């Protein structure tokens, strides 16, 4: 373990913290150790976030073996005012044989992000075919730790419909999985990454009908609707950074019966958004009293888009977002 840490130290250590020549692995590990873990509260969902999925950084998910994103990207994220990295740490995929996308790289993302003052939320996409396997995979995030560093939150990506096509059965499995995770997590905040209600209630009523909003409401603390307006047509009226996210947020809260439900809105897709759409998305977050927002994902955004998004959260409309309760 210490040999591996020493080999990867160049990725994890700040220039001013790089050990002197001849420093041992134990010295490196000591300097990288986090002694005081932060609570898993709502703070990681506040402000500007960014997204990294397994295809972005996992060597097994690229033909060349050289993914577009490495832990070094954390430095640019920090410079772009990002507060939280949402990292797909675990996948139900044969390319991740032990579940973790890439154990060493996940360690490096965690340590480097924490040393730059960023939070990291680990997320997982359950397919609902094997609830025990899905639960184990979520626990791999909850229990992951390296040198005292652990994920600052766990979020469930609730969107898989292909494998379990019977809707009542899928709903029950979602409720059961959510209840098991809540029971295991105690008072830790858990995030629900959900389909935007406009998609399921207006655009395509057959995508996931009768979604069990009220049944899963007790198990989650923050809601992250995937309001990807870039997927919608202009003629629908929903290809708009404000309209799609605003209506989805209002519908989500109505479905939950809770107008104070904590929301972090996700827009996308990064290489398709315009500056005007970013303005409107940021304003929707403010008007809907969201605590944070993000665009999916870091890899797809150009440097110019990343800078424009950072500006909306630094001095633009999203600078007015309220703090989490």
PDB file of N, CA and C in Angstrom, residues 47-140:
ATOM      1  N   UNK A  47     -23.652  25.231  -4.064  1.00  0.00           N
ATOM      2  CA  UNK A  47     -22.769  25.922  -4.995  1.00  0.00           C
ATOM      3  C   UNK A  47     -22.560  25.151  -6.286  1.00  0.00           C
ATOM      4  N   UNK A  48     -21.422  25.404  -6.904  1.00  0.00           N
ATOM      5  CA  UNK A  48     -21.122  24.831  -8.220  1.00  0.00           C
ATOM      6  C   UNK A  48     -20.490  23.451  -8.084  1.00  0.00           C
ATOM      7  N   UNK A  49     -21.077  22.484  -8.760  1.00  0.00           N
ATOM      8  CA  UNK A  49     -20.513  21.146  -8.806  1.00  0.00           C
ATOM      9  C   UNK A  49     -20.103  20.782 -10.223  1.00  0.00           C
ATOM     10  N   UNK A  50     -19.437  19.652 -10.360  1.00  0.00           N
ATOM     11  CA  UNK A  50     -19.129  19.131 -11.685  1.00  0.00           C
ATOM     12  C   UNK A  50     -19.178  17.613 -11.627  1.00  0.00           C
ATOM     13  N   UNK A  51     -19.289  16.981 -12.816  1.00  0.00           N
ATOM     14  CA  UNK A  51     -19.536  15.545 -12.908  1.00  0.00           C
ATOM     15  C   UNK A  51     -18.436  14.838 -13.672  1.00  0.00           C
ATOM     16  N   UNK A  52     -18.044  13.677 -13.150  1.00  0.00           N
ATOM     17  CA  UNK A  52     -17.060  12.811 -13.807  1.00  0.00           C
ATOM     18  C   UNK A  52     -17.624  11.395 -13.754  1.00  0.00           C
ATOM     19  N   UNK A  53     -17.815  10.775 -14.928  1.00  0.00           N
ATOM     20  CA  UNK A  53     -18.313   9.399 -14.922  1.00  0.00           C
ATOM     21  C   UNK A  53     -17.192   8.424 -15.235  1.00  0.00           C
ATOM     22  N   UNK A  54     -17.499   7.140 -15.148  1.00  0.00           N
ATOM     23  CA  UNK A  54     -16.478   6.115 -15.320  1.00  0.00           C
ATOM     24  C   UNK A  54     -15.821   6.140 -16.677  1.00  0.00           C
ATOM     25  N   UNK A  55     -16.560   6.553 -17.701  1.00  0.00           N
ATOM     26  CA  UNK A  55     -16.001   6.627 -19.048  1.00  0.00           C
ATOM     27  C   UNK A  55     -15.006   7.770 -19.192  1.00  0.00           C
ATOM     28  N   UNK A  56     -15.077   8.732 -18.279  1.00  0.00           N
ATOM     29  CA  UNK A  56     -14.176   9.876 -18.326  1.00  0.00           C
ATOM     30  C   UNK A  56     -12.779   9.546 -17.810  1.00  0.00           C
ATOM     31  N   UNK A  57     -12.698   8.666 -16.807  1.00  0.00           N
ATOM     32  CA  UNK A  57     -11.398   8.486 -16.159  1.00  0.00           C
ATOM     33  C   UNK A  57     -10.944   7.031 -16.040  1.00  0.00           C
ATOM     34  N   UNK A  58     -11.828   6.064 -16.321  1.00  0.00           N
ATOM     35  CA  UNK A  58     -11.468   4.661 -16.169  1.00  0.00           C
ATOM     36  C   UNK A  58     -10.736   4.122 -17.390  1.00  0.00           C
ATOM     37  N   UNK A  59      -9.491   3.703 -17.262  1.00  0.00           N
ATOM     38  CA  UNK A  59      -8.742   3.172 -18.408  1.00  0.00           C
ATOM     39  C   UNK A  59      -9.452   2.015 -19.100  1.00  0.00           C
ATOM     40  N   UNK A  60     -10.171   1.193 -18.337  1.00  0.00           N
ATOM     41  CA  UNK A  60     -10.858   0.044 -18.937  1.00  0.00           C
ATOM     42  C   UNK A  60     -12.025   0.458 -19.821  1.00  0.00           C
ATOM     43  N   UNK A  61     -12.428   1.718 -19.729  1.00  0.00           N
ATOM     44  CA  UNK A  61     -13.580   2.194 -20.491  1.00  0.00           C
ATOM     45  C   UNK A  61     -13.172   2.974 -21.746  1.00  0.00           C
ATOM     46  N   UNK A  62     -11.906   2.980 -22.059  1.00  0.00           N
ATOM     47  CA  UNK A  62     -11.431   3.662 -23.259  1.00  0.00           C
ATOM     48  C   UNK A  62     -10.654   2.684 -24.120  1.00  0.00           C
ATOM     49  N   UNK A  63     -10.794   2.807 -25.437  1.00  0.00           N
ATOM     50  CA  UNK A  63     -10.103   1.908 -26.350  1.00  0.00           C
ATOM     51  C   UNK A  63      -8.589   2.064 -26.249  1.00  0.00           C
ATOM     52  N   UNK A  64      -8.142   3.292 -26.046  1.00  0.00           N
ATOM     53  CA  UNK A  64      -6.705   3.554 -26.003  1.00  0.00           C
ATOM     54  C   UNK A  64      -6.100   3.233 -24.643  1.00  0.00           C
ATOM     55  N   UNK A  65      -6.949   3.124 -23.612  1.00  0.00           N
ATOM     56  CA  UNK A  65      -6.442   2.944 -22.261  1.00  0.00           C
ATOM     57  C   UNK A  65      -5.998   4.231 -21.614  1.00  0.00           C
ATOM     58  N   UNK A  66      -6.168   5.347 -22.348  1.00  0.00           N
ATOM     59  CA  UNK A  66      -5.804   6.666 -21.821  1.00  0.00           C
ATOM     60  C   UNK A  66      -7.066   7.525 -21.763  1.00  0.00           C
ATOM     61  N   UNK A  67      -7.723   7.595 -20.632  1.00  0.00           N
ATOM     62  CA  UNK A  67      -8.967   8.350 -20.533  1.00  0.00           C
ATOM     63  C   UNK A  67      -8.744   9.852 -20.642  1.00  0.00           C
ATOM     64  N   UNK A  68      -9.801  10.600 -20.975  1.00  0.00           N
ATOM     65  CA  UNK A  68      -9.667  12.053 -21.141  1.00  0.00           C
ATOM     66  C   UNK A  68      -9.473  12.813 -19.845  1.00  0.00           C
ATOM     67  N   UNK A  69      -9.843  12.210 -18.711  1.00  0.00           N
ATOM     68  CA  UNK A  69      -9.766  12.898 -17.423  1.00  0.00           C
ATOM     69  C   UNK A  69      -8.875  12.099 -16.479  1.00  0.00           C
ATOM     70  N   UNK A  70      -8.022  12.797 -15.756  1.00  0.00           N
ATOM     71  CA  UNK A  70      -7.217  12.187 -14.701  1.00  0.00           C
ATOM     72  C   UNK A  70      -7.420  13.002 -13.432  1.00  0.00           C
ATOM     73  N   UNK A  71      -6.948  12.514 -12.304  1.00  0.00           N
ATOM     74  CA  UNK A  71      -7.066  13.299 -11.071  1.00  0.00           C
ATOM     75  C   UNK A  71      -6.433  14.688 -11.164  1.00  0.00           C
ATOM     76  N   UNK A  72      -5.515  14.883 -12.094  1.00  0.00           N
ATOM     77  CA  UNK A  72      -4.914  16.208 -12.263  1.00  0.00           C
ATOM     78  C   UNK A  72      -5.955  17.264 -12.628  1.00  0.00           C
ATOM     79  N   UNK A  73      -7.082  16.831 -13.211  1.00  0.00           N
ATOM     80  CA  UNK A  73      -8.134  17.774 -13.599  1.00  0.00           C
ATOM     81  C   UNK A  73      -8.720  18.486 -12.387  1.00  0.00           C
ATOM     82  N   UNK A  74      -8.541  17.913 -11.211  1.00  0.00           N
ATOM     83  CA  UNK A  74      -9.062  18.540  -9.990  1.00  0.00           C
ATOM     84  C   UNK A  74      -8.486  19.946  -9.821  1.00  0.00           C
ATOM     85  N   UNK A  75      -7.240  20.141 -10.218  1.00  0.00           N
ATOM     86  CA  UNK A  75      -6.636  21.465 -10.078  1.00  0.00           C
ATOM     87  C   UNK A  75      -7.402  22.506 -10.887  1.00  0.00           C
ATOM     88  N   UNK A  76      -7.762  22.147 -12.123  1.00  0.00           N
ATOM     89  CA  UNK A  76      -8.510  23.084 -12.967  1.00  0.00           C
ATOM     90  C   UNK A  76      -9.927  23.263 -12.430  1.00  0.00           C
ATOM     91  N   UNK A  77     -10.509  22.206 -11.905  1.00  0.00           N
ATOM     92  CA  UNK A  77     -11.836  22.334 -11.302  1.00  0.00           C
ATOM     93  C   UNK A  77     -11.808  23.345 -10.163  1.00  0.00           C
ATOM     94  N   UNK A  78     -10.809  23.227  -9.309  1.00  0.00           N
ATOM     95  CA  UNK A  78     -10.687  24.169  -8.190  1.00  0.00           C
ATOM     96  C   UNK A  78     -10.509  25.596  -8.690  1.00  0.00           C
ATOM     97  N   UNK A  79      -9.713  25.750  -9.750  1.00  0.00           N
ATOM     98  CA  UNK A  79      -9.491  27.083 -10.311  1.00  0.00           C
ATOM     99  C   UNK A  79     -10.742  27.627 -10.988  1.00  0.00           C
ATOM    100  N   UNK A  80     -11.698  26.760 -11.307  1.00  0.00           N
ATOM    101  CA  UNK A  80     -12.950  27.156 -11.963  1.00  0.00           C
ATOM    102  C   UNK A  80     -14.098  27.276 -10.969  1.00  0.00           C
ATOM    103  N   UNK A  81     -13.761  27.436  -9.697  1.00  0.00           N
ATOM    104  CA  UNK A  81     -14.742  27.682  -8.631  1.00  0.00           C
ATOM    105  C   UNK A  81     -15.625  26.492  -8.306  1.00  0.00           C
ATOM    106  N   UNK A  82     -15.262  25.295  -8.772  1.00  0.00           N
ATOM    107  CA  UNK A  82     -16.026  24.101  -8.435  1.00  0.00           C
ATOM    108  C   UNK A  82     -15.875  23.805  -6.946  1.00  0.00           C
ATOM    109  N   UNK A  83     -16.974  23.482  -6.302  1.00  0.00           N
ATOM    110  CA  UNK A  83     -16.970  23.155  -4.879  1.00  0.00           C
ATOM    111  C   UNK A  83     -17.034  21.658  -4.625  1.00  0.00           C
ATOM    112  N   UNK A  84     -17.667  20.916  -5.550  1.00  0.00           N
ATOM    113  CA  UNK A  84     -17.865  19.485  -5.347  1.00  0.00           C
ATOM    114  C   UNK A  84     -17.691  18.732  -6.651  1.00  0.00           C
ATOM    115  N   UNK A  85     -16.988  17.603  -6.575  1.00  0.00           N
ATOM    116  CA  UNK A  85     -16.859  16.685  -7.702  1.00  0.00           C
ATOM    117  C   UNK A  85     -17.813  15.520  -7.460  1.00  0.00           C
ATOM    118  N   UNK A  86     -18.728  15.300  -8.405  1.00  0.00           N
ATOM    119  CA  UNK A  86     -19.612  14.143  -8.358  1.00  0.00           C
ATOM    120  C   UNK A  86     -18.956  13.055  -9.209  1.00  0.00           C
ATOM    121  N   UNK A  87     -18.428  12.035  -8.532  1.00  0.00           N
ATOM    122  CA  UNK A  87     -17.591  11.027  -9.169  1.00  0.00           C
ATOM    123  C   UNK A  87     -18.307   9.676  -9.204  1.00  0.00           C
ATOM    124  N   UNK A  88     -18.443   9.124 -10.407  1.00  0.00           N
ATOM    125  CA  UNK A  88     -18.989   7.774 -10.522  1.00  0.00           C
ATOM    126  C   UNK A  88     -17.892   6.796 -10.118  1.00  0.00           C
ATOM    127  N   UNK A  89     -17.909   6.426  -8.871  1.00  0.00           N
ATOM    128  CA  UNK A  89     -16.834   5.609  -8.318  1.00  0.00           C
ATOM    129  C   UNK A  89     -17.048   4.125  -8.553  1.00  0.00           C
ATOM    130  N   UNK A  90     -18.304   3.716  -8.690  1.00  0.00           N
ATOM    131  CA  UNK A  90     -18.647   2.295  -8.788  1.00  0.00           C
ATOM    132  C   UNK A  90     -19.601   2.099  -9.966  1.00  0.00           C
ATOM    133  N   UNK A  91     -19.389   1.005 -10.695  1.00  0.00           N
ATOM    134  CA  UNK A  91     -20.271   0.651 -11.803  1.00  0.00           C
ATOM    135  C   UNK A  91     -20.617  -0.833 -11.755  1.00  0.00           C
ATOM    136  N   UNK A  92     -21.826  -1.156 -12.182  1.00  0.00           N
ATOM    137  CA  UNK A  92     -22.246  -2.553 -12.349  1.00  0.00           C
ATOM    138  C   UNK A  92     -21.878  -2.944 -13.771  1.00  0.00           C
ATOM    139  N   UNK A  93     -20.618  -3.362 -13.949  1.00  0.00           N
ATOM    140  CA  UNK A  93     -20.060  -3.557 -15.292  1.00  0.00           C
ATOM    141  C   UNK A  93     -18.879  -4.501 -15.197  1.00  0.00           C
ATOM    142  N   UNK A  94     -18.744  -5.384 -16.164  1.00  0.00           N
ATOM    143  CA  UNK A  94     -17.645  -6.351 -16.149  1.00  0.00           C
ATOM    144  C   UNK A  94     -16.291  -5.674 -16.253  1.00  0.00           C
ATOM    145  N   UNK A  95     -16.270  -4.444 -16.756  1.00  0.00           N
ATOM    146  CA  UNK A  95     -15.003  -3.711 -16.848  1.00  0.00           C
ATOM    147  C   UNK A  95     -14.569  -3.169 -15.491  1.00  0.00           C
ATOM    148  N   UNK A  96     -15.461  -3.248 -14.531  1.00  0.00           N
ATOM    149  CA  UNK A  96     -15.130  -2.910 -13.137  1.00  0.00           C
ATOM    150  C   UNK A  96     -15.383  -4.165 -12.307  1.00  0.00           C
ATOM    151  N   UNK A  97     -14.492  -5.155 -12.407  1.00  0.00           N
ATOM    152  CA  UNK A  97     -14.776  -6.482 -11.828  1.00  0.00           C
ATOM    153  C   UNK A  97     -15.034  -6.490 -10.331  1.00  0.00           C
ATOM    154  N   UNK A  98     -14.448  -5.558  -9.591  1.00  0.00           N
ATOM    155  CA  UNK A  98     -14.736  -5.501  -8.157  1.00  0.00           C
ATOM    156  C   UNK A  98     -15.696  -4.365  -7.835  1.00  0.00           C
ATOM    157  N   UNK A  99     -16.297  -3.798  -8.876  1.00  0.00           N
ATOM    158  CA  UNK A  99     -17.252  -2.710  -8.683  1.00  0.00           C
ATOM    159  C   UNK A  99     -16.617  -1.338  -8.812  1.00  0.00           C
ATOM    160  N   UNK A 100     -15.479  -1.125  -8.166  1.00  0.00           N
ATOM    161  CA  UNK A 100     -14.800   0.171  -8.234  1.00  0.00           C
ATOM    162  C   UNK A 100     -14.278   0.383  -9.656  1.00  0.00           C
ATOM    163  N   UNK A 101     -14.537   1.562 -10.220  1.00  0.00           N
ATOM    164  CA  UNK A 101     -14.105   1.839 -11.593  1.00  0.00           C
ATOM    165  C   UNK A 101     -12.603   1.657 -11.740  1.00  0.00           C
ATOM    166  N   UNK A 102     -11.837   2.266 -10.855  1.00  0.00           N
ATOM    167  CA  UNK A 102     -10.384   2.091 -10.799  1.00  0.00           C
ATOM    168  C   UNK A 102      -9.949   2.510  -9.403  1.00  0.00           C
ATOM    169  N   UNK A 103      -9.554   1.550  -8.609  1.00  0.00           N
ATOM    170  CA  UNK A 103      -9.326   1.805  -7.182  1.00  0.00           C
ATOM    171  C   UNK A 103      -8.280   2.893  -6.958  1.00  0.00           C
ATOM    172  N   UNK A 104      -7.145   2.789  -7.638  1.00  0.00           N
ATOM    173  CA  UNK A 104      -6.063   3.755  -7.419  1.00  0.00           C
ATOM    174  C   UNK A 104      -6.473   5.157  -7.848  1.00  0.00           C
ATOM    175  N   UNK A 105      -7.185   5.270  -8.971  1.00  0.00           N
ATOM    176  CA  UNK A 105      -7.588   6.590  -9.452  1.00  0.00           C
ATOM    177  C   UNK A 105      -8.657   7.206  -8.548  1.00  0.00           C
ATOM    178  N   UNK A 106      -9.558   6.393  -8.036  1.00  0.00           N
ATOM    179  CA  UNK A 106     -10.547   6.921  -7.093  1.00  0.00           C
ATOM    180  C   UNK A 106      -9.843   7.468  -5.855  1.00  0.00           C
ATOM    181  N   UNK A 107      -8.853   6.741  -5.361  1.00  0.00           N
ATOM    182  CA  UNK A 107      -8.073   7.234  -4.233  1.00  0.00           C
ATOM    183  C   UNK A 107      -7.452   8.588  -4.551  1.00  0.00           C
ATOM    184  N   UNK A 108      -6.867   8.702  -5.733  1.00  0.00           N
ATOM    185  CA  UNK A 108      -6.194   9.935  -6.105  1.00  0.00           C
ATOM    186  C   UNK A 108      -7.171  11.093  -6.252  1.00  0.00           C
ATOM    187  N   UNK A 109      -8.356  10.832  -6.843  1.00  0.00           N
ATOM    188  CA  UNK A 109      -9.376  11.889  -6.928  1.00  0.00           C
ATOM    189  C   UNK A 109      -9.750  12.377  -5.535  1.00  0.00           C
ATOM    190  N   UNK A 110      -9.983  11.456  -4.622  1.00  0.00           N
ATOM    191  CA  UNK A 110     -10.390  11.836  -3.268  1.00  0.00           C
ATOM    192  C   UNK A 110      -9.337  12.696  -2.584  1.00  0.00           C
ATOM    193  N   UNK A 111      -8.121  12.213  -2.581  1.00  0.00           N
ATOM    194  CA  UNK A 111      -7.064  12.920  -1.855  1.00  0.00           C
ATOM    195  C   UNK A 111      -6.774  14.269  -2.501  1.00  0.00           C
ATOM    196  N   UNK A 112      -6.680  14.285  -3.810  1.00  0.00           N
ATOM    197  CA  UNK A 112      -6.341  15.549  -4.472  1.00  0.00           C
ATOM    198  C   UNK A 112      -7.465  16.576  -4.293  1.00  0.00           C
ATOM    199  N   UNK A 113      -8.714  16.134  -4.404  1.00  0.00           N
ATOM    200  CA  UNK A 113      -9.831  17.058  -4.222  1.00  0.00           C
ATOM    201  C   UNK A 113      -9.853  17.626  -2.809  1.00  0.00           C
ATOM    202  N   UNK A 114      -9.665  16.768  -1.822  1.00  0.00           N
ATOM    203  CA  UNK A 114      -9.678  17.250  -0.438  1.00  0.00           C
ATOM    204  C   UNK A 114      -8.532  18.224  -0.179  1.00  0.00           C
ATOM    205  N   UNK A 115      -7.388  17.973  -0.770  1.00  0.00           N
ATOM    206  CA  UNK A 115      -6.258  18.881  -0.565  1.00  0.00           C
ATOM    207  C   UNK A 115      -6.468  20.216  -1.271  1.00  0.00           C
ATOM    208  N   UNK A 116      -7.362  20.254  -2.246  1.00  0.00           N
ATOM    209  CA  UNK A 116      -7.699  21.520  -2.914  1.00  0.00           C
ATOM    210  C   UNK A 116      -8.938  22.165  -2.305  1.00  0.00           C
ATOM    211  N   UNK A 117      -9.469  21.562  -1.246  1.00  0.00           N
ATOM    212  CA  UNK A 117     -10.631  22.141  -0.581  1.00  0.00           C
ATOM    213  C   UNK A 117     -11.962  21.779  -1.210  1.00  0.00           C
ATOM    214  N   UNK A 118     -11.993  20.765  -2.095  1.00  0.00           N
ATOM    215  CA  UNK A 118     -13.220  20.341  -2.743  1.00  0.00           C
ATOM    216  C   UNK A 118     -13.823  19.144  -2.008  1.00  0.00           C
ATOM    217  N   UNK A 119     -15.135  19.022  -2.079  1.00  0.00           N
ATOM    218  CA  UNK A 119     -15.821  17.833  -1.593  1.00  0.00           C
ATOM    219  C   UNK A 119     -15.959  16.845  -2.752  1.00  0.00           C
ATOM    220  N   UNK A 120     -16.193  15.580  -2.420  1.00  0.00           N
ATOM    221  CA  UNK A 120     -16.401  14.549  -3.434  1.00  0.00           C
ATOM    222  C   UNK A 120     -17.607  13.706  -3.041  1.00  0.00           C
ATOM    223  N   UNK A 121     -18.593  13.652  -3.922  1.00  0.00           N
ATOM    224  CA  UNK A 121     -19.755  12.792  -3.735  1.00  0.00           C
ATOM    225  C   UNK A 121     -19.623  11.612  -4.700  1.00  0.00           C
ATOM    226  N   UNK A 122     -19.655  10.401  -4.161  1.00  0.00           N
ATOM    227  CA  UNK A 122     -19.612   9.216  -4.997  1.00  0.00           C
ATOM    228  C   UNK A 122     -21.019   8.812  -5.422  1.00  0.00           C
ATOM    229  N   UNK A 123     -21.169   8.446  -6.696  1.00  0.00           N
ATOM    230  CA  UNK A 123     -22.503   8.055  -7.161  1.00  0.00           C
ATOM    231  C   UNK A 123     -22.464   6.744  -7.925  1.00  0.00           C
ATOM    232  N   UNK A 124     -23.624   6.098  -7.955  1.00  0.00           N
ATOM    233  CA  UNK A 124     -23.745   4.760  -8.540  1.00  0.00           C
ATOM    234  C   UNK A 124     -25.105   4.635  -9.217  1.00  0.00           C
ATOM    235  N   UNK A 125     -25.133   3.944 -10.361  1.00  0.00           N
ATOM    236  CA  UNK A 125     -26.348   3.705 -11.130  1.00  0.00           C
ATOM    237  C   UNK A 125     -26.830   2.268 -10.919  1.00  0.00           C
ATOM    238  N   UNK A 126     -27.819   2.050 -10.057  1.00  0.00           N
ATOM    239  CA  UNK A 126     -28.340   0.692  -9.880  1.00  0.00           C
ATOM    240  C   UNK A 126     -29.204   0.288 -11.066  1.00  0.00           C
ATOM    241  N   UNK A 127     -29.129  -0.997 -11.424  1.00  0.00           N
ATOM    242  CA  UNK A 127     -29.952  -1.508 -12.529  1.00  0.00           C
ATOM    243  C   UNK A 127     -31.163  -2.275 -12.024  1.00  0.00           C
ATOM    244  N   UNK A 128     -31.208  -2.572 -10.713  1.00  0.00           N
ATOM    245  CA  UNK A 128     -32.349  -3.192 -10.036  1.00  0.00           C
ATOM    246  C   UNK A 128     -32.549  -4.665 -10.369  1.00  0.00           C
ATOM    247  N   UNK A 129     -31.642  -5.276 -11.108  1.00  0.00           N
ATOM    248  CA  UNK A 129     -31.783  -6.703 -11.396  1.00  0.00           C
ATOM    249  C   UNK A 129     -31.374  -7.557 -10.205  1.00  0.00           C
ATOM    250  N   UNK A 130     -30.445  -7.079  -9.406  1.00  0.00           N
ATOM    251  CA  UNK A 130     -29.952  -7.787  -8.231  1.00  0.00           C
ATOM    252  C   UNK A 130     -29.781  -6.767  -7.114  1.00  0.00           C
ATOM    253  N   UNK A 131     -30.781  -6.667  -6.250  1.00  0.00           N
ATOM    254  CA  UNK A 131     -30.754  -5.635  -5.214  1.00  0.00           C
ATOM    255  C   UNK A 131     -29.602  -5.826  -4.245  1.00  0.00           C
ATOM    256  N   UNK A 132     -29.258  -7.071  -3.958  1.00  0.00           N
ATOM    257  CA  UNK A 132     -28.137  -7.300  -3.054  1.00  0.00           C
ATOM    258  C   UNK A 132     -26.850  -6.751  -3.654  1.00  0.00           C
ATOM    259  N   UNK A 133     -26.656  -6.974  -4.964  1.00  0.00           N
ATOM    260  CA  UNK A 133     -25.464  -6.453  -5.639  1.00  0.00           C
ATOM    261  C   UNK A 133     -25.483  -4.930  -5.669  1.00  0.00           C
ATOM    262  N   UNK A 134     -26.647  -4.346  -5.953  1.00  0.00           N
ATOM    263  CA  UNK A 134     -26.750  -2.882  -5.957  1.00  0.00           C
ATOM    264  C   UNK A 134     -26.430  -2.318  -4.576  1.00  0.00           C
ATOM    265  N   UNK A 135     -26.944  -2.962  -3.546  1.00  0.00           N
ATOM    266  CA  UNK A 135     -26.690  -2.488  -2.187  1.00  0.00           C
ATOM    267  C   UNK A 135     -25.206  -2.605  -1.845  1.00  0.00           C
ATOM    268  N   UNK A 136     -24.593  -3.714  -2.211  1.00  0.00           N
ATOM    269  CA  UNK A 136     -23.149  -3.877  -1.955  1.00  0.00           C
ATOM    270  C   UNK A 136     -22.349  -2.808  -2.678  1.00  0.00           C
ATOM    271  N   UNK A 137     -22.757  -2.486  -3.889  1.00  0.00           N
ATOM    272  CA  UNK A 137     -22.027  -1.468  -4.641  1.00  0.00           C
ATOM    273  C   UNK A 137     -22.159  -0.090  -4.001  1.00  0.00           C
ATOM    274  N   UNK A 138     -23.327   0.219  -3.485  1.00  0.00           N
ATOM    275  CA  UNK A 138     -23.489   1.494  -2.778  1.00  0.00           C
ATOM    276  C   UNK A 138     -22.641   1.530  -1.513  1.00  0.00           C
ATOM    277  N   UNK A 139     -22.537   0.396  -0.832  1.00  0.00           N
ATOM    278  CA  UNK A 139     -21.707   0.348   0.369  1.00  0.00           C
ATOM    279  C   UNK A 139     -20.226   0.485   0.034  1.00  0.00           C
ATOM    280  N   UNK A 140     -19.835   0.093  -1.181  1.00  0.00           N
ATOM    281  CA  UNK A 140     -18.442   0.275  -1.582  1.00  0.00           C
ATOM    282  C   UNK A 140     -18.084   1.759  -1.652  1.00  0.00           C
TER     283      UNK A 140
END
